[in-house]
Short mmCIF file of C-alpha atoms and ligand atoms in Angstrom, two decimals:
data_model
loop_
_atom_site.label_atom_id
_atom_site.label_comp_id
_atom_site.label_asym_id
_atom_site.label_seq_id
_atom_site.Cartn_x
_atom_site.Cartn_y
_atom_site.Cartn_z
CA MET A 1 60.98 -147.13 -107.01
CA LYS A 2 58.40 -147.82 -109.69
CA ILE A 3 58.24 -144.77 -111.93
CA ALA A 4 56.26 -143.91 -115.05
CA VAL A 5 57.14 -141.08 -117.42
CA ALA A 6 54.57 -139.55 -119.76
CA GLY A 7 56.14 -138.19 -122.95
CA THR A 8 59.43 -139.27 -124.50
CA GLY A 9 60.74 -135.99 -125.88
CA TYR A 10 64.00 -134.49 -124.67
CA VAL A 11 62.70 -133.93 -121.17
CA GLY A 12 60.74 -137.14 -120.62
CA LEU A 13 63.17 -139.58 -122.14
CA VAL A 14 66.31 -138.10 -120.58
CA THR A 15 64.59 -137.97 -117.18
CA GLY A 16 63.44 -141.59 -117.52
CA VAL A 17 66.84 -142.87 -118.57
CA CYS A 18 68.68 -141.01 -115.81
CA LEU A 19 66.24 -142.25 -113.16
CA ALA A 20 66.82 -145.80 -114.41
CA GLU A 21 70.58 -145.21 -114.19
CA HIS A 22 70.06 -144.48 -110.48
CA GLY A 23 68.29 -147.79 -109.98
CA HIS A 24 64.62 -146.95 -110.45
CA SER A 25 62.35 -149.09 -112.57
CA VAL A 26 61.02 -146.80 -115.30
CA CYS A 27 58.18 -147.19 -117.77
CA CYS A 28 58.08 -144.57 -120.55
CA VAL A 29 54.76 -143.80 -122.22
CA ASP A 30 54.16 -142.13 -125.55
CA ILE A 31 51.30 -142.06 -128.03
CA ASP A 32 53.68 -142.54 -130.94
CA GLU A 33 53.81 -146.30 -131.73
CA LYS A 34 56.80 -145.95 -134.03
CA LYS A 35 58.81 -144.09 -131.42
CA ILE A 36 58.00 -146.67 -128.76
CA GLU A 37 59.05 -149.50 -131.09
CA THR A 38 62.36 -147.73 -131.81
CA MET A 39 63.04 -147.33 -128.09
CA ARG A 40 62.15 -150.96 -127.40
CA GLN A 41 64.98 -151.85 -129.73
CA GLY A 42 67.30 -149.78 -127.58
CA ILE A 43 67.50 -146.91 -130.06
CA SER A 44 67.02 -143.31 -128.95
CA PRO A 45 64.61 -141.39 -131.22
CA ILE A 46 66.50 -138.16 -130.49
CA TYR A 47 70.14 -137.26 -130.81
CA GLU A 48 71.55 -136.54 -127.39
CA GLU A 49 75.09 -137.29 -126.31
CA GLY A 50 75.37 -140.38 -124.09
CA LEU A 51 71.63 -141.12 -124.16
CA SER A 52 71.70 -144.25 -126.35
CA GLU A 53 74.51 -145.75 -124.25
CA LEU A 54 72.55 -145.23 -121.02
CA MET A 55 69.38 -146.64 -122.64
CA VAL A 56 71.22 -149.82 -123.56
CA LYS A 57 72.97 -150.04 -120.18
CA ASN A 58 69.68 -149.76 -118.27
CA ARG A 59 67.45 -151.76 -120.60
CA GLU A 60 66.53 -154.21 -117.87
CA ARG A 61 65.09 -151.41 -115.75
CA MET A 62 63.27 -149.69 -118.61
CA THR A 63 60.07 -150.48 -120.48
CA PHE A 64 58.33 -148.57 -123.24
CA THR A 65 54.64 -148.59 -123.99
CA THR A 66 51.75 -146.78 -125.65
CA ASP A 67 49.41 -148.25 -123.06
CA HIS A 68 49.19 -145.58 -120.38
CA GLU A 69 47.02 -147.74 -118.15
CA GLU A 70 49.72 -150.39 -117.95
CA ALA A 71 52.29 -147.72 -117.08
CA TYR A 72 50.34 -145.67 -114.54
CA GLN A 73 48.17 -148.07 -112.58
CA ASP A 74 50.72 -149.18 -110.01
CA ALA A 75 53.41 -146.52 -110.36
CA GLU A 76 54.58 -144.76 -107.17
CA VAL A 77 55.63 -141.70 -109.10
CA ILE A 78 54.40 -140.47 -112.49
CA PHE A 79 56.38 -137.78 -114.25
CA ILE A 80 54.64 -135.63 -116.83
CA GLY A 81 57.20 -134.58 -119.43
CA VAL A 82 54.98 -133.83 -122.42
CA GLY A 83 55.36 -130.75 -124.59
CA THR A 84 53.91 -127.33 -123.77
CA PRO A 85 54.21 -125.64 -127.16
CA GLU A 86 53.60 -121.96 -127.69
CA LYS A 87 50.13 -120.84 -128.71
CA ARG A 88 49.60 -118.07 -131.25
CA ASP A 89 49.19 -115.48 -128.49
CA GLY A 90 52.45 -116.52 -126.79
CA SER A 91 50.81 -118.43 -123.95
CA ALA A 92 51.70 -122.06 -123.24
CA ASN A 93 49.48 -124.76 -124.70
CA LEU A 94 48.73 -127.11 -121.80
CA ALA A 95 46.44 -129.50 -123.66
CA TYR A 96 48.94 -132.39 -123.52
CA VAL A 97 49.64 -131.85 -119.83
CA TYR A 98 45.92 -131.87 -118.98
CA GLU A 99 45.35 -134.92 -121.16
CA ALA A 100 48.11 -136.84 -119.36
CA ALA A 101 46.73 -135.76 -115.96
CA LYS A 102 43.26 -136.97 -116.89
CA GLN A 103 44.59 -140.34 -118.02
CA ILE A 104 46.50 -140.63 -114.74
CA ALA A 105 43.39 -139.76 -112.71
CA HIS A 106 41.41 -142.43 -114.54
CA THR A 107 43.95 -145.22 -114.16
CA VAL A 108 46.01 -145.05 -110.95
CA LYS A 109 45.19 -147.69 -108.36
CA ARG A 110 47.63 -146.80 -105.57
CA ASP A 111 48.85 -143.74 -103.67
CA CYS A 112 51.21 -141.84 -105.92
CA VAL A 113 52.83 -138.52 -106.72
CA VAL A 114 52.25 -136.89 -110.09
CA VAL A 115 55.31 -134.82 -110.93
CA VAL A 116 55.13 -132.00 -113.43
CA LYS A 117 58.44 -131.77 -115.30
CA SER A 118 57.07 -129.88 -118.27
CA THR A 119 57.51 -126.12 -118.08
CA VAL A 120 54.09 -124.81 -117.07
CA PRO A 121 52.75 -121.38 -116.11
CA ILE A 122 52.63 -120.57 -112.43
CA GLY A 123 49.49 -122.02 -110.89
CA THR A 124 49.22 -124.97 -113.27
CA ASN A 125 50.20 -127.55 -110.64
CA ASP A 126 47.35 -126.35 -108.43
CA ARG A 127 44.91 -126.58 -111.31
CA LEU A 128 46.16 -130.05 -112.19
CA GLU A 129 45.62 -131.25 -108.65
CA LYS A 130 42.02 -130.02 -108.75
CA LEU A 131 41.47 -131.72 -112.11
CA ILE A 132 42.90 -134.99 -110.82
CA ARG A 133 40.75 -134.86 -107.66
CA ARG A 134 37.69 -134.29 -109.85
CA GLU A 135 38.49 -137.06 -112.30
CA GLN A 136 40.11 -139.73 -110.15
CA LYS A 137 38.39 -143.11 -110.13
CA ALA A 138 40.13 -145.03 -107.34
CA GLN A 139 40.02 -143.92 -103.70
CA VAL A 140 43.76 -143.37 -103.41
CA LYS A 141 45.98 -140.45 -102.46
CA ILE A 142 47.31 -138.57 -105.48
CA ALA A 143 49.59 -135.62 -104.77
CA VAL A 144 50.95 -133.21 -107.37
CA ALA A 145 54.53 -131.94 -107.21
CA SER A 146 56.42 -129.52 -109.38
CA ASN A 147 59.93 -130.53 -110.41
CA PRO A 148 61.17 -128.32 -113.24
CA GLU A 149 64.02 -129.47 -115.46
CA PHE A 150 67.08 -127.42 -116.25
CA LEU A 151 68.65 -129.53 -118.95
CA ALA A 152 70.08 -128.00 -122.09
CA GLN A 153 69.93 -129.89 -125.36
CA GLY A 154 73.20 -131.50 -126.34
CA THR A 155 74.23 -131.82 -122.68
CA ALA A 156 70.91 -133.12 -121.39
CA VAL A 157 72.27 -136.33 -119.85
CA ARG A 158 75.14 -134.54 -118.11
CA ASP A 159 72.81 -131.76 -116.94
CA THR A 160 70.48 -134.35 -115.39
CA MET A 161 73.08 -136.70 -113.91
CA HIS A 162 75.08 -133.78 -112.50
CA ALA A 163 72.27 -131.31 -112.01
CA SER A 164 73.09 -127.77 -110.86
CA ARG A 165 70.12 -128.10 -108.54
CA ILE A 166 66.98 -130.15 -108.00
CA VAL A 167 63.92 -128.05 -107.30
CA ILE A 168 60.94 -129.72 -105.67
CA GLY A 169 57.66 -127.88 -105.21
CA ALA A 170 55.22 -129.72 -102.98
CA GLU A 171 52.42 -128.80 -100.61
CA GLU A 172 52.43 -131.84 -98.36
CA ALA A 173 54.91 -134.05 -96.55
CA PHE A 174 53.87 -137.17 -98.50
CA ALA A 175 54.87 -135.63 -101.84
CA ARG A 176 58.03 -134.04 -100.44
CA ASN A 177 59.24 -137.31 -98.95
CA VAL A 178 58.51 -139.34 -102.08
CA MET A 179 60.39 -136.78 -104.22
CA LEU A 180 63.38 -136.78 -101.90
CA ARG A 181 63.48 -140.57 -102.21
CA VAL A 182 63.35 -140.35 -106.02
CA TYR A 183 66.41 -138.09 -106.01
CA GLU A 184 68.20 -139.72 -103.07
CA LYS A 185 71.15 -140.84 -105.18
CA PHE A 186 71.51 -137.59 -107.14
CA ASP A 187 74.39 -135.54 -105.84
CA ALA A 188 72.99 -132.04 -106.29
CA PRO A 189 71.72 -129.22 -104.08
CA LYS A 190 68.02 -129.74 -103.40
CA LEU A 191 65.57 -126.92 -102.92
CA VAL A 192 62.23 -127.89 -101.45
CA THR A 193 59.59 -125.20 -101.73
CA ASP A 194 55.94 -124.65 -102.55
CA ARG A 195 54.64 -125.49 -106.02
CA LYS A 196 54.21 -121.95 -107.32
CA SER A 197 57.73 -120.96 -106.33
CA ALA A 198 59.12 -124.08 -108.02
CA GLU A 199 57.21 -123.24 -111.19
CA MET A 200 58.57 -119.69 -111.00
CA VAL A 201 62.20 -120.84 -110.52
CA LYS A 202 62.08 -122.37 -113.97
CA TYR A 203 60.71 -119.31 -115.79
CA ALA A 204 62.82 -116.89 -113.79
CA SER A 205 65.99 -118.87 -114.61
CA ASN A 206 65.35 -119.31 -118.32
CA ASP A 207 64.18 -115.74 -118.81
CA PHE A 208 67.17 -114.40 -116.92
CA LEU A 209 69.49 -116.30 -119.26
CA ALA A 210 67.55 -115.06 -122.30
CA LEU A 211 67.84 -111.51 -120.95
CA LYS A 212 71.57 -111.98 -120.50
CA ILE A 213 71.93 -113.04 -124.14
CA SER A 214 69.79 -110.19 -125.46
CA TYR A 215 71.71 -107.71 -123.34
CA ILE A 216 75.06 -108.89 -124.62
CA ASN A 217 73.75 -108.90 -128.18
CA GLU A 218 72.77 -105.25 -127.80
CA ILE A 219 76.21 -104.44 -126.40
CA ALA A 220 77.65 -106.25 -129.45
CA ASN A 221 75.51 -104.18 -131.79
CA LEU A 222 76.79 -101.05 -130.08
CA CYS A 223 80.37 -102.35 -130.29
CA GLU A 224 79.93 -102.55 -134.07
CA LEU A 225 78.81 -98.92 -134.15
CA VAL A 226 81.54 -97.51 -131.91
CA GLY A 227 84.35 -99.80 -133.08
CA ALA A 228 84.83 -101.89 -129.92
CA ASN A 229 85.37 -105.65 -129.74
CA ILE A 230 82.63 -107.65 -128.00
CA GLU A 231 84.87 -110.62 -127.18
CA ASP A 232 87.25 -108.38 -125.23
CA VAL A 233 84.33 -106.59 -123.62
CA THR A 234 82.75 -109.83 -122.37
CA ALA A 235 86.13 -111.15 -121.24
CA GLY A 236 86.52 -107.99 -119.19
CA MET A 237 83.03 -108.28 -117.76
CA GLY A 238 83.39 -111.98 -116.96
CA PHE A 239 86.14 -111.42 -114.38
CA ASP A 240 83.49 -109.96 -112.12
CA SER A 241 82.06 -112.97 -110.33
CA ARG A 242 78.77 -111.15 -109.86
CA ILE A 243 78.38 -111.12 -113.64
CA GLY A 244 80.12 -114.42 -114.38
CA ASN A 245 81.72 -115.40 -117.66
CA LYS A 246 79.03 -117.74 -118.93
CA PHE A 247 76.17 -116.99 -121.31
CA LEU A 248 77.84 -113.85 -122.57
CA LYS A 249 78.45 -115.05 -126.11
CA ALA A 250 77.14 -112.55 -128.62
CA GLY A 251 75.57 -113.95 -131.75
CA ILE A 252 72.45 -114.00 -133.87
CA GLY A 253 70.08 -114.58 -131.02
CA TYR A 254 68.81 -117.45 -128.92
CA GLY A 255 66.69 -120.22 -130.40
CA GLY A 256 65.62 -123.67 -129.25
CA SER A 257 62.64 -125.11 -127.52
CA CYS A 258 62.88 -123.11 -124.29
CA PHE A 259 64.05 -119.49 -124.27
CA PRO A 260 61.77 -118.19 -127.05
CA LYS A 261 58.76 -120.01 -125.62
CA ASP A 262 59.44 -119.32 -121.95
CA THR A 263 60.06 -115.59 -122.40
CA LYS A 264 56.78 -115.22 -124.27
CA ALA A 265 54.89 -117.37 -121.77
CA LEU A 266 56.10 -115.33 -118.77
CA HIS A 267 55.33 -112.07 -120.52
CA TRP A 268 51.88 -113.37 -121.35
CA LEU A 269 51.34 -114.60 -117.79
CA ALA A 270 52.33 -111.23 -116.31
CA ASN A 271 49.96 -109.51 -118.73
CA SER A 272 47.14 -111.69 -117.53
CA TYR A 273 47.77 -110.14 -114.09
CA ASP A 274 47.80 -106.66 -115.68
CA TYR A 275 51.52 -106.40 -115.15
CA GLU A 276 53.99 -105.75 -117.91
CA MET A 277 57.39 -107.47 -117.68
CA LYS A 278 59.31 -104.73 -119.46
CA THR A 279 62.68 -106.47 -119.24
CA VAL A 280 61.39 -109.73 -120.66
CA LYS A 281 59.52 -107.89 -123.40
CA ALA A 282 62.74 -106.14 -124.37
CA ALA A 283 64.65 -109.45 -124.43
CA ILE A 284 62.07 -110.88 -126.83
CA GLU A 285 62.17 -107.86 -129.14
CA VAL A 286 65.95 -107.67 -129.18
CA ASN A 287 66.15 -111.37 -130.00
CA GLU A 288 63.71 -111.18 -132.88
CA ASN A 289 65.67 -108.32 -134.34
CA GLN A 290 69.02 -110.00 -133.75
CA LYS A 291 68.00 -113.12 -135.65
CA LEU A 292 67.62 -111.05 -138.81
CA LYS A 293 71.13 -109.65 -138.64
CA MET A 294 72.37 -112.13 -141.22
CA VAL A 295 70.05 -110.81 -143.92
CA ARG A 296 70.79 -107.21 -142.99
CA LYS A 297 74.54 -107.78 -143.10
CA ALA A 298 74.27 -109.67 -146.40
CA ARG A 299 72.39 -106.71 -147.96
CA LYS A 300 75.56 -104.65 -147.65
CA TYR A 301 77.06 -106.87 -150.35
CA TYR A 302 74.03 -107.82 -152.43
CA GLU A 303 71.03 -105.56 -152.87
CA ASP A 304 68.95 -108.60 -153.69
CA PHE A 305 69.89 -112.24 -153.64
CA ALA A 306 68.48 -113.41 -156.98
CA GLY A 307 70.86 -115.91 -158.55
CA ILE A 308 73.46 -115.55 -155.77
CA THR A 309 75.01 -118.82 -154.61
CA VAL A 310 74.99 -118.88 -150.82
CA ALA A 311 76.90 -121.43 -148.74
CA VAL A 312 75.18 -122.07 -145.42
CA LEU A 313 77.21 -123.63 -142.64
CA GLY A 314 75.12 -124.90 -139.74
CA LEU A 315 71.33 -125.04 -139.60
CA THR A 316 70.46 -125.98 -136.02
CA PHE A 317 69.84 -123.46 -133.22
CA LYS A 318 73.09 -124.48 -131.54
CA PRO A 319 75.72 -127.22 -131.93
CA GLY A 320 75.29 -130.66 -130.38
CA THR A 321 71.63 -131.03 -131.29
CA ASP A 322 69.52 -131.84 -134.33
CA ASP A 323 66.79 -129.52 -133.09
CA LEU A 324 65.72 -126.75 -135.45
CA ARG A 325 63.09 -125.11 -133.30
CA GLU A 326 63.38 -121.30 -133.47
CA ALA A 327 66.74 -121.64 -135.23
CA PRO A 328 67.88 -118.29 -136.69
CA SER A 329 68.54 -120.08 -140.01
CA LEU A 330 64.78 -120.63 -140.31
CA VAL A 331 64.13 -116.88 -140.19
CA ASN A 332 66.84 -115.89 -142.65
CA LEU A 333 66.92 -118.62 -145.29
CA PRO A 334 63.30 -118.18 -146.45
CA ILE A 335 64.17 -114.58 -147.36
CA PHE A 336 67.15 -115.70 -149.44
CA LEU A 337 65.06 -118.42 -151.08
CA GLU A 338 62.18 -116.08 -151.81
CA GLU A 339 64.51 -113.70 -153.61
CA GLY A 340 65.91 -116.53 -155.71
CA ALA A 341 69.24 -117.30 -154.03
CA ILE A 342 70.80 -120.70 -154.70
CA ILE A 343 71.42 -122.25 -151.31
CA ARG A 344 73.98 -124.96 -150.59
CA ALA A 345 73.88 -126.11 -146.97
CA TRP A 346 75.83 -128.28 -144.57
CA ASP A 347 74.98 -129.41 -141.05
CA PRO A 348 76.28 -132.60 -139.43
CA ILE A 349 72.92 -133.62 -137.97
CA GLY A 350 70.35 -130.90 -138.69
CA GLU A 351 70.01 -131.78 -142.36
CA ALA A 352 67.30 -134.44 -141.97
CA GLY A 353 64.94 -132.02 -140.24
CA TYR A 354 65.60 -129.33 -142.83
CA ARG A 355 64.94 -131.76 -145.66
CA ARG A 356 61.44 -132.25 -144.30
CA LEU A 357 60.83 -128.49 -144.54
CA TYR A 358 62.78 -127.79 -147.73
CA PRO A 359 63.10 -131.07 -149.62
CA SER A 360 64.13 -129.64 -152.98
CA GLU A 361 64.66 -125.90 -152.48
CA ILE A 362 68.08 -126.33 -150.84
CA CYS A 363 71.06 -128.32 -152.08
CA TYR A 364 72.38 -130.34 -149.11
CA CYS A 365 76.08 -131.08 -149.28
CA GLU A 366 78.07 -133.92 -147.73
CA THR A 367 81.12 -131.83 -146.92
CA ILE A 368 82.01 -128.25 -146.05
CA GLU A 369 84.32 -128.11 -149.12
CA GLU A 370 81.47 -129.02 -151.42
CA THR A 371 79.15 -126.49 -149.74
CA LEU A 372 81.55 -123.62 -150.30
CA LYS A 373 82.15 -124.45 -153.96
CA GLY A 374 81.32 -121.50 -156.22
CA ALA A 375 79.60 -119.56 -153.43
CA GLU A 376 79.47 -115.78 -153.48
CA LEU A 377 78.50 -115.54 -149.83
CA CYS A 378 78.93 -117.81 -146.82
CA LEU A 379 76.57 -117.63 -143.85
CA ILE A 380 77.49 -119.29 -140.55
CA PHE A 381 74.50 -120.00 -138.33
CA THR A 382 75.89 -122.62 -135.94
CA GLU A 383 79.30 -122.94 -134.32
CA TRP A 384 79.84 -126.65 -135.00
CA ARG A 385 83.42 -127.74 -134.24
CA GLU A 386 84.01 -128.70 -137.89
CA ILE A 387 83.08 -125.15 -138.91
CA GLN A 388 85.31 -123.57 -136.30
CA GLU A 389 88.21 -125.65 -137.59
CA ILE A 390 87.99 -124.41 -141.21
CA GLN A 391 91.22 -122.80 -142.38
CA PRO A 392 90.85 -119.44 -144.21
CA GLU A 393 92.51 -120.89 -147.34
CA LEU A 394 89.55 -123.20 -147.86
CA PHE A 395 87.14 -120.27 -148.23
CA VAL A 396 89.49 -118.66 -150.75
CA LYS A 397 90.02 -121.88 -152.70
CA GLN A 398 86.37 -122.92 -152.89
CA MET A 399 84.35 -119.72 -153.03
CA LYS A 400 83.78 -117.58 -156.08
CA LYS A 401 83.68 -114.48 -153.88
CA PRO A 402 84.96 -115.07 -150.35
CA ILE A 403 82.49 -113.04 -148.29
CA ILE A 404 81.74 -114.60 -144.91
CA ILE A 405 79.05 -113.52 -142.49
CA ASP A 406 79.67 -115.32 -139.25
CA GLY A 407 76.71 -115.19 -136.88
CA ARG A 408 78.56 -117.07 -134.13
CA ASN A 409 82.02 -115.46 -134.05
CA CYS A 410 83.79 -118.69 -134.96
CA TYR A 411 87.14 -117.10 -135.87
CA PRO A 412 89.20 -114.16 -134.66
CA PRO A 413 88.93 -111.39 -137.31
CA GLU A 414 92.75 -111.06 -137.26
CA VAL A 415 93.20 -114.31 -139.21
CA PHE A 416 91.56 -112.70 -142.24
CA LYS A 417 93.56 -109.46 -142.21
CA GLY A 418 95.60 -108.75 -145.31
CA GLY A 419 93.89 -111.59 -147.18
CA GLN A 420 91.24 -111.87 -149.87
CA ILE A 421 88.37 -112.68 -147.56
CA THR A 422 85.75 -110.20 -146.42
CA TYR A 423 84.74 -111.24 -142.93
CA GLU A 424 81.84 -109.92 -140.90
CA SER A 425 80.99 -111.19 -137.46
CA ILE A 426 78.95 -109.96 -134.49
CA GLY A 427 80.16 -107.04 -132.40
CA ARG A 428 83.62 -106.92 -133.98
CA GLU A 429 85.37 -105.05 -136.75
CA THR A 430 84.69 -106.07 -140.34
CA VAL A 431 87.70 -107.20 -142.30
CA CYS A 432 87.54 -106.13 -145.94
CA GLY A 433 89.10 -108.54 -148.37
CA GLU A 434 91.60 -107.26 -150.86
CA ALA A 435 90.37 -109.36 -153.76
C1 UDX B 1 68.12 -123.80 -122.28
C2 UDX B 1 68.72 -123.69 -120.88
O1 UDX B 1 70.14 -123.57 -120.98
C3 UDX B 1 68.33 -124.87 -120.04
O2 UDX B 1 68.82 -124.70 -118.71
C4 UDX B 1 66.80 -124.99 -120.00
O3 UDX B 1 66.37 -126.07 -119.26
C5 UDX B 1 66.28 -125.10 -121.43
O4 UDX B 1 66.72 -123.98 -122.20
P1 UDX B 1 68.79 -125.02 -124.56
O5 UDX B 1 67.64 -124.32 -125.18
O6 UDX B 1 68.96 -126.46 -124.85
O7 UDX B 1 68.73 -124.89 -122.97
O8 UDX B 1 70.12 -124.32 -125.06
P2 UDX B 1 71.20 -123.27 -124.55
O9 UDX B 1 72.53 -123.92 -124.62
O10 UDX B 1 70.84 -122.65 -123.28
O11 UDX B 1 71.15 -122.19 -125.73
C6 UDX B 1 69.95 -121.52 -126.10
C7 UDX B 1 70.21 -120.54 -127.19
O12 UDX B 1 70.96 -119.43 -126.72
C8 UDX B 1 71.03 -121.08 -128.39
O13 UDX B 1 70.46 -120.63 -129.59
C9 UDX B 1 72.41 -120.50 -128.18
O14 UDX B 1 73.09 -120.33 -129.40
C10 UDX B 1 72.08 -119.17 -127.54
N1 UDX B 1 73.18 -118.66 -126.69
C11 UDX B 1 73.54 -119.30 -125.56
C12 UDX B 1 73.82 -117.48 -127.07
O15 UDX B 1 73.51 -116.86 -128.10
N2 UDX B 1 74.81 -117.00 -126.27
C13 UDX B 1 75.19 -117.61 -125.12
O16 UDX B 1 76.10 -117.11 -124.43
C14 UDX B 1 74.54 -118.82 -124.76
#
């Protein structure tokens, strides 16, 4: 089928590439000339495992353009995968979605389905359809369908190619049939429903996962107080298939482009109906508090951080991505910097983004060894494999004072017992070094 995709961020580009992999002819549109040029050369502008390989493999079925007219006019299906960033009040900013819809309405010349992939508040698909009807130039049938994405960064290609489910929200047979043809070759359970329910599936899923994380983080905080071990607690809980053993990893809170934004957006949406989502509100509050645990734990060792050399391992919101959005490191490090700490940081792919924010304030190191050199405190924000593989001796050898605060429970506390290292993690006992 002839498909156009508006927006080449994580959602748009991964969707486009995976549709091409299943034989569709895909034209990706973006306003960013430089990005389009990069993609024309077969290079992915984002880091995502397996994406570049699939882009190269399917280059004959893929085109990239800044000219939306060229992309939309004779497409059978047009996916909207542009960003819906958070506004100051927590609601979703739909300006890019509306802009794309307007451009589509002005340019399409054949019957087509406009598919909303971006995460949008419930009711947006209906509003978009009205807008398109009002603005459309050609006398053709344009249907709007909701098709939320469930991909996680770092595993986006796998999550799309082997989707847990494909949710299609459509109000008419034409749109339903076209969407089922788009996904014909995808081996995944398909749920066909109305548009509002499809929009809700996305928020309900993401917010449920965010709630799960905040809940387990609170249990971890309580474990610290009563002297229990969160890893054993979650292992014990996970045997119950009703609870499941996934998404129970305690840490310093969820970040990224989805959970923080989607929890706030749903809370905001409920408020606009005079209804308070108390559970979601609690998940947001717990998360904001959890992110600051690193500073609070560090205060136990240093009243203020002036002149303290701090080694920072991991900057991104999770491993496998270069994305820094809502990363807990971004909440904690400014406090250390403001108080005059000397920060040495390492991240395998998050460094470039950080350099744009803190070009000279942070010393970026090539290796973990170099990062730890002379440090009086080590903060672990991301569980990169390389960090998990560090042997305790390295901390002792390189650091001036081996105090580790591990926000991602990378090591079992037992490995530090009887040694010189002081090791704090989340929801587990603190090991006091004997130095
Ligand atoms: C998420 C959803 O997983 C995905 O289905 C949706 O489409 C978009 O949002 P993503 O934001 O890429 O994907 O990352 P995810 O792997 O879900 O992690 C989000 C955050 O939660 C990370 O900061 C991670 O460290 C944290 N997390 C996750 C935990 O703290 N504990 C867990 O058990 C799982």
